[in-house]
Coordinates of C-alpha atoms in Angstrom, one line a residue:
M1 CA 65.7 106.6 -25.1
T2 CA 64.3 107.7 -28.3
T3 CA 61.0 109.6 -28.5
E4 CA 59.2 106.5 -29.6
E5 CA 60.7 104.4 -26.8
L6 CA 59.5 107.0 -24.3
R7 CA 56.1 106.9 -25.9
A8 CA 55.9 103.1 -25.5
V9 CA 57.0 103.3 -21.8
W10 CA 54.4 106.0 -21.0
E11 CA 51.6 104.1 -22.8
K12 CA 52.3 101.0 -20.9
E13 CA 52.0 103.1 -17.6
E14 CA 48.7 104.4 -19.0
E15 CA 47.5 100.8 -19.9
I16 CA 48.2 99.5 -16.5
A17 CA 46.8 102.5 -14.4
H18 CA 44.4 101.2 -11.8
I19 CA 44.2 100.9 -8.1
H20 CA 43.0 98.2 -5.7
G21 CA 41.5 100.0 -2.6
W22 CA 43.5 103.3 -2.6
D23 CA 47.0 101.8 -3.2
F24 CA 49.6 104.0 -4.9
S25 CA 52.4 101.6 -4.2
H26 CA 53.0 101.2 -7.9
I27 CA 54.7 104.7 -8.0
Y28 CA 56.3 104.6 -4.6
G29 CA 59.9 106.0 -4.7
R30 CA 59.0 107.6 -8.0
Y31 CA 56.9 110.4 -6.5
E32 CA 56.4 112.1 -3.2
E33 CA 53.6 113.8 -1.6
E34 CA 52.1 114.7 1.9
K35 CA 55.5 114.4 3.5
D36 CA 55.3 117.7 5.5
L37 CA 51.6 118.5 6.2
P38 CA 51.4 120.6 9.4
W39 CA 49.1 117.9 10.9
D40 CA 49.0 114.2 11.5
Y41 CA 45.5 112.9 10.5
R42 CA 46.0 109.6 12.3
R43 CA 47.1 111.2 15.6
I44 CA 44.1 113.5 15.5
V45 CA 41.8 110.7 14.9
E46 CA 43.3 108.7 17.7
Q47 CA 43.1 111.9 20.1
Y48 CA 39.3 111.9 19.8
L49 CA 38.6 108.1 19.4
T50 CA 38.2 105.8 22.3
K51 CA 37.7 102.1 22.4
D52 CA 34.0 102.5 23.5
D53 CA 33.1 104.7 20.6
E54 CA 30.8 103.8 17.8
L55 CA 32.9 104.7 14.7
L56 CA 32.0 105.1 11.1
D57 CA 34.4 105.5 8.3
Y58 CA 32.5 107.1 5.4
D59 CA 34.1 106.5 1.9
T60 CA 36.5 104.2 3.4
G61 CA 38.3 103.2 0.2
G62 CA 39.5 99.7 0.7
G63 CA 39.4 100.0 4.4
E64 CA 43.2 100.1 4.7
F65 CA 43.2 103.1 7.1
L66 CA 40.3 102.0 9.1
L67 CA 41.9 98.7 9.8
S68 CA 45.2 100.3 10.7
L69 CA 43.3 102.0 13.7
H70 CA 42.5 98.6 15.4
H71 CA 39.2 99.8 16.6
P72 CA 37.0 97.0 18.1
Y73 CA 35.2 95.6 15.0
V74 CA 31.9 95.2 16.8
K75 CA 32.0 99.1 17.2
T76 CA 33.0 99.8 13.7
A77 CA 31.0 100.6 10.5
A78 CA 32.2 101.7 7.0
T79 CA 30.7 102.8 3.8
E80 CA 32.1 102.8 0.2
G81 CA 30.5 103.5 -3.2
Y82 CA 33.2 102.8 -5.8
P83 CA 32.3 99.3 -7.1
P84 CA 35.8 97.7 -7.2
N85 CA 36.4 98.9 -3.6
V86 CA 32.9 97.7 -2.5
L87 CA 33.9 94.3 -3.5
L88 CA 37.1 94.5 -1.7
C89 CA 35.4 95.8 1.5
K90 CA 32.9 93.0 1.5
E91 CA 35.8 90.5 1.3
T92 CA 38.0 92.1 3.9
L93 CA 35.7 93.9 6.3
E94 CA 32.6 92.0 6.6
P95 CA 34.2 88.8 7.8
L96 CA 35.8 90.7 10.7
G97 CA 32.3 91.7 11.8
I98 CA 32.6 95.3 10.7
D99 CA 29.2 96.8 9.7
F100 CA 29.9 97.6 6.0
Q101 CA 27.2 99.2 3.8
E102 CA 27.5 100.1 0.1
C103 CA 26.9 103.9 -0.3
N104 CA 27.7 106.4 -2.9
D105 CA 25.4 109.2 -1.9
P106 CA 26.7 111.3 1.1
S107 CA 23.2 112.8 1.7
D108 CA 21.6 109.4 2.2
I109 CA 23.9 107.3 4.4
P110 CA 22.1 103.9 5.5
Y111 CA 22.2 104.3 9.3
A112 CA 19.9 105.5 12.0
D113 CA 20.0 108.9 13.6
A114 CA 22.7 109.5 16.3
S115 CA 24.3 106.1 15.6
F116 CA 28.0 107.3 15.8
D117 CA 30.2 109.0 18.4
V118 CA 33.1 109.5 15.8
I119 CA 32.7 109.7 12.0
I120 CA 35.9 110.0 9.9
N121 CA 36.5 110.7 6.2
R122 CA 39.8 111.2 4.4
H123 CA 39.7 112.5 0.9
G124 CA 36.1 111.3 0.4
D125 CA 32.7 113.1 -0.1
F126 CA 30.4 114.2 2.7
D127 CA 27.2 116.3 3.5
A128 CA 27.5 118.2 6.7
S129 CA 23.9 118.1 7.5
E130 CA 23.7 114.2 7.0
L131 CA 26.8 113.9 9.3
Y132 CA 25.0 116.0 12.0
R133 CA 22.2 113.6 11.8
L134 CA 24.2 110.6 12.2
L135 CA 26.3 111.8 15.2
E136 CA 25.4 111.4 18.8
K137 CA 25.3 114.8 20.7
G138 CA 28.9 115.6 21.5
G139 CA 30.0 113.4 18.7
V140 CA 32.8 114.6 16.2
F141 CA 33.5 114.4 12.6
I142 CA 37.1 114.4 11.5
T143 CA 38.1 114.9 7.8
E144 CA 41.1 115.6 5.7
Q145 CA 40.2 116.8 2.4
V146 CA 41.8 117.5 -1.0
G147 CA 41.2 121.1 -1.7
G148 CA 39.9 122.5 -5.1
E149 CA 43.3 123.9 -6.1
N150 CA 45.2 120.5 -5.8
D151 CA 47.6 119.7 -8.5
R152 CA 46.4 122.8 -10.6
D153 CA 50.0 123.6 -11.7
L154 CA 50.5 120.1 -12.9
V155 CA 47.2 120.0 -14.8
E156 CA 48.2 123.3 -16.5
M157 CA 51.4 121.7 -17.6
V158 CA 49.4 118.9 -19.7
L159 CA 45.9 120.3 -20.1
P160 CA 46.2 124.2 -20.0
G161 CA 42.9 126.0 -19.4
T162 CA 41.2 123.0 -17.7
P163 CA 38.4 124.3 -15.4
E164 CA 38.9 123.7 -11.6
P165 CA 36.5 120.8 -11.0
Y166 CA 35.7 121.5 -7.3
P167 CA 36.2 125.3 -6.7
H168 CA 34.3 125.3 -3.4
L169 CA 36.5 122.9 -1.7
N170 CA 38.5 125.2 0.5
L171 CA 38.6 125.8 4.3
K172 CA 36.8 129.1 4.3
E173 CA 33.6 127.9 2.5
Q174 CA 33.5 124.5 3.9
R175 CA 34.0 125.7 7.5
K176 CA 31.0 128.0 7.0
I177 CA 28.9 124.9 5.6
F178 CA 29.6 123.1 8.9
E179 CA 28.8 126.0 11.2
E180 CA 25.5 126.5 9.2
A181 CA 24.7 122.8 9.8
G182 CA 25.1 123.3 13.6
F183 CA 28.5 122.1 14.2
Q184 CA 31.2 123.6 16.5
I185 CA 34.4 123.8 14.8
L186 CA 37.2 122.3 17.1
K187 CA 40.1 122.4 14.6
A188 CA 40.4 123.9 11.1
E189 CA 43.7 124.1 9.1
E190 CA 44.7 124.5 5.4
A191 CA 47.9 123.8 3.8
Y192 CA 49.7 123.9 0.4
R193 CA 52.6 121.7 -0.1
S194 CA 54.8 120.3 -2.9
I195 CA 54.2 117.1 -4.9
V196 CA 57.2 115.7 -6.8
F197 CA 57.7 113.3 -9.6
Y198 CA 61.0 111.7 -10.6
D199 CA 60.0 110.2 -13.8
V200 CA 57.2 111.0 -16.4
G201 CA 55.8 107.4 -16.4
A202 CA 55.0 107.8 -12.6
F203 CA 53.1 111.0 -13.5
V204 CA 51.3 109.4 -16.4
W205 CA 50.0 106.6 -14.0
F206 CA 48.9 109.2 -11.6
A207 CA 47.1 111.4 -13.9
R208 CA 45.1 108.5 -15.4
I209 CA 44.1 107.5 -11.7
L210 CA 43.0 111.0 -10.9
E211 CA 40.8 111.3 -14.0
W212 CA 38.5 114.0 -12.3
E213 CA 41.6 116.2 -12.0
F214 CA 43.0 115.5 -15.5
P215 CA 39.9 115.0 -17.6
Q216 CA 40.6 113.5 -21.0
F217 CA 44.4 113.0 -20.3
S218 CA 46.1 110.5 -22.4
V219 CA 49.7 110.1 -23.6
S220 CA 48.6 110.5 -27.2
R221 CA 46.8 113.8 -26.6
C222 CA 49.4 115.2 -24.1
F223 CA 52.5 113.8 -25.7
P224 CA 54.4 117.1 -26.5
Q225 CA 53.7 118.3 -22.9
L226 CA 55.0 115.1 -21.5
L227 CA 58.2 115.4 -23.6
E228 CA 58.6 118.8 -22.1
M229 CA 58.3 117.3 -18.6
H230 CA 60.9 114.7 -19.5
K231 CA 63.3 117.3 -20.6
K232 CA 62.9 119.2 -17.3
I233 CA 63.4 116.0 -15.2
E234 CA 66.6 115.2 -17.3
K235 CA 67.8 118.8 -16.4
E236 CA 66.6 119.2 -12.8
G237 CA 65.9 115.7 -11.7
K238 CA 62.2 116.2 -11.1
I239 CA 58.9 118.0 -11.9
E240 CA 57.1 119.5 -9.0
G241 CA 53.5 120.7 -8.4
T242 CA 51.4 121.9 -5.5
I243 CA 49.0 119.8 -3.5
H244 CA 46.0 121.6 -1.4
R245 CA 44.7 120.0 1.7
Y246 CA 42.4 121.1 4.5
L247 CA 41.4 119.6 7.8
I248 CA 38.3 120.0 9.9
V249 CA 37.3 118.6 13.3
A250 CA 33.6 119.4 13.9
K251 CA 31.5 118.7 17.1
K252 CA 27.8 118.2 17.2

């Protein structure tokens, strides 16, 4: 393709970049990540969750993972704050009998004290003190989080010098916050693994979705850098970056 043809293809990816729930299926097969984490989030949740537990999924996205657990709906609650996902949750979760509440403030979650046996949160926001309030004694909070160093090498490729948006999101600092809130840490792990893109269009779509990691990213602004990425893919078959994840299981 010519340079202008490449620009047109990438601008099309930029134009259509959006997600319904938390659905990355548009670029499946064109990128890979989280293939080799040292833990299995689902398995850990299932290890602690029984059918009699009152469960809350805070920042549920579109409820996809929550529904895949097949927990009794009458014992299931969920929150979400991103407006398109709020609408999706109202359409999919509420008819099932799941107690869904709109919430975008992790420090003010609209449920009573000691309402839940298990609270889960994957790649969402949280406040350790508020979680402690919501859990029954002996209850657990299970979270897999995106760390502050996530995708930093990819950010540097297209937006060099961009400040890290969440520098305190790392296991050491977050573990201390949970301990200070009164939790007992049952499990804590951190991992750095590769993320791979096989075409620049997939990366463009990805970067537009993750606007907090790639602020002010656009094809127009970053076109020379994207061309360099394209050359690298033509030569090596891929561009590669690094994801940062950490896992905490905390007991009240």
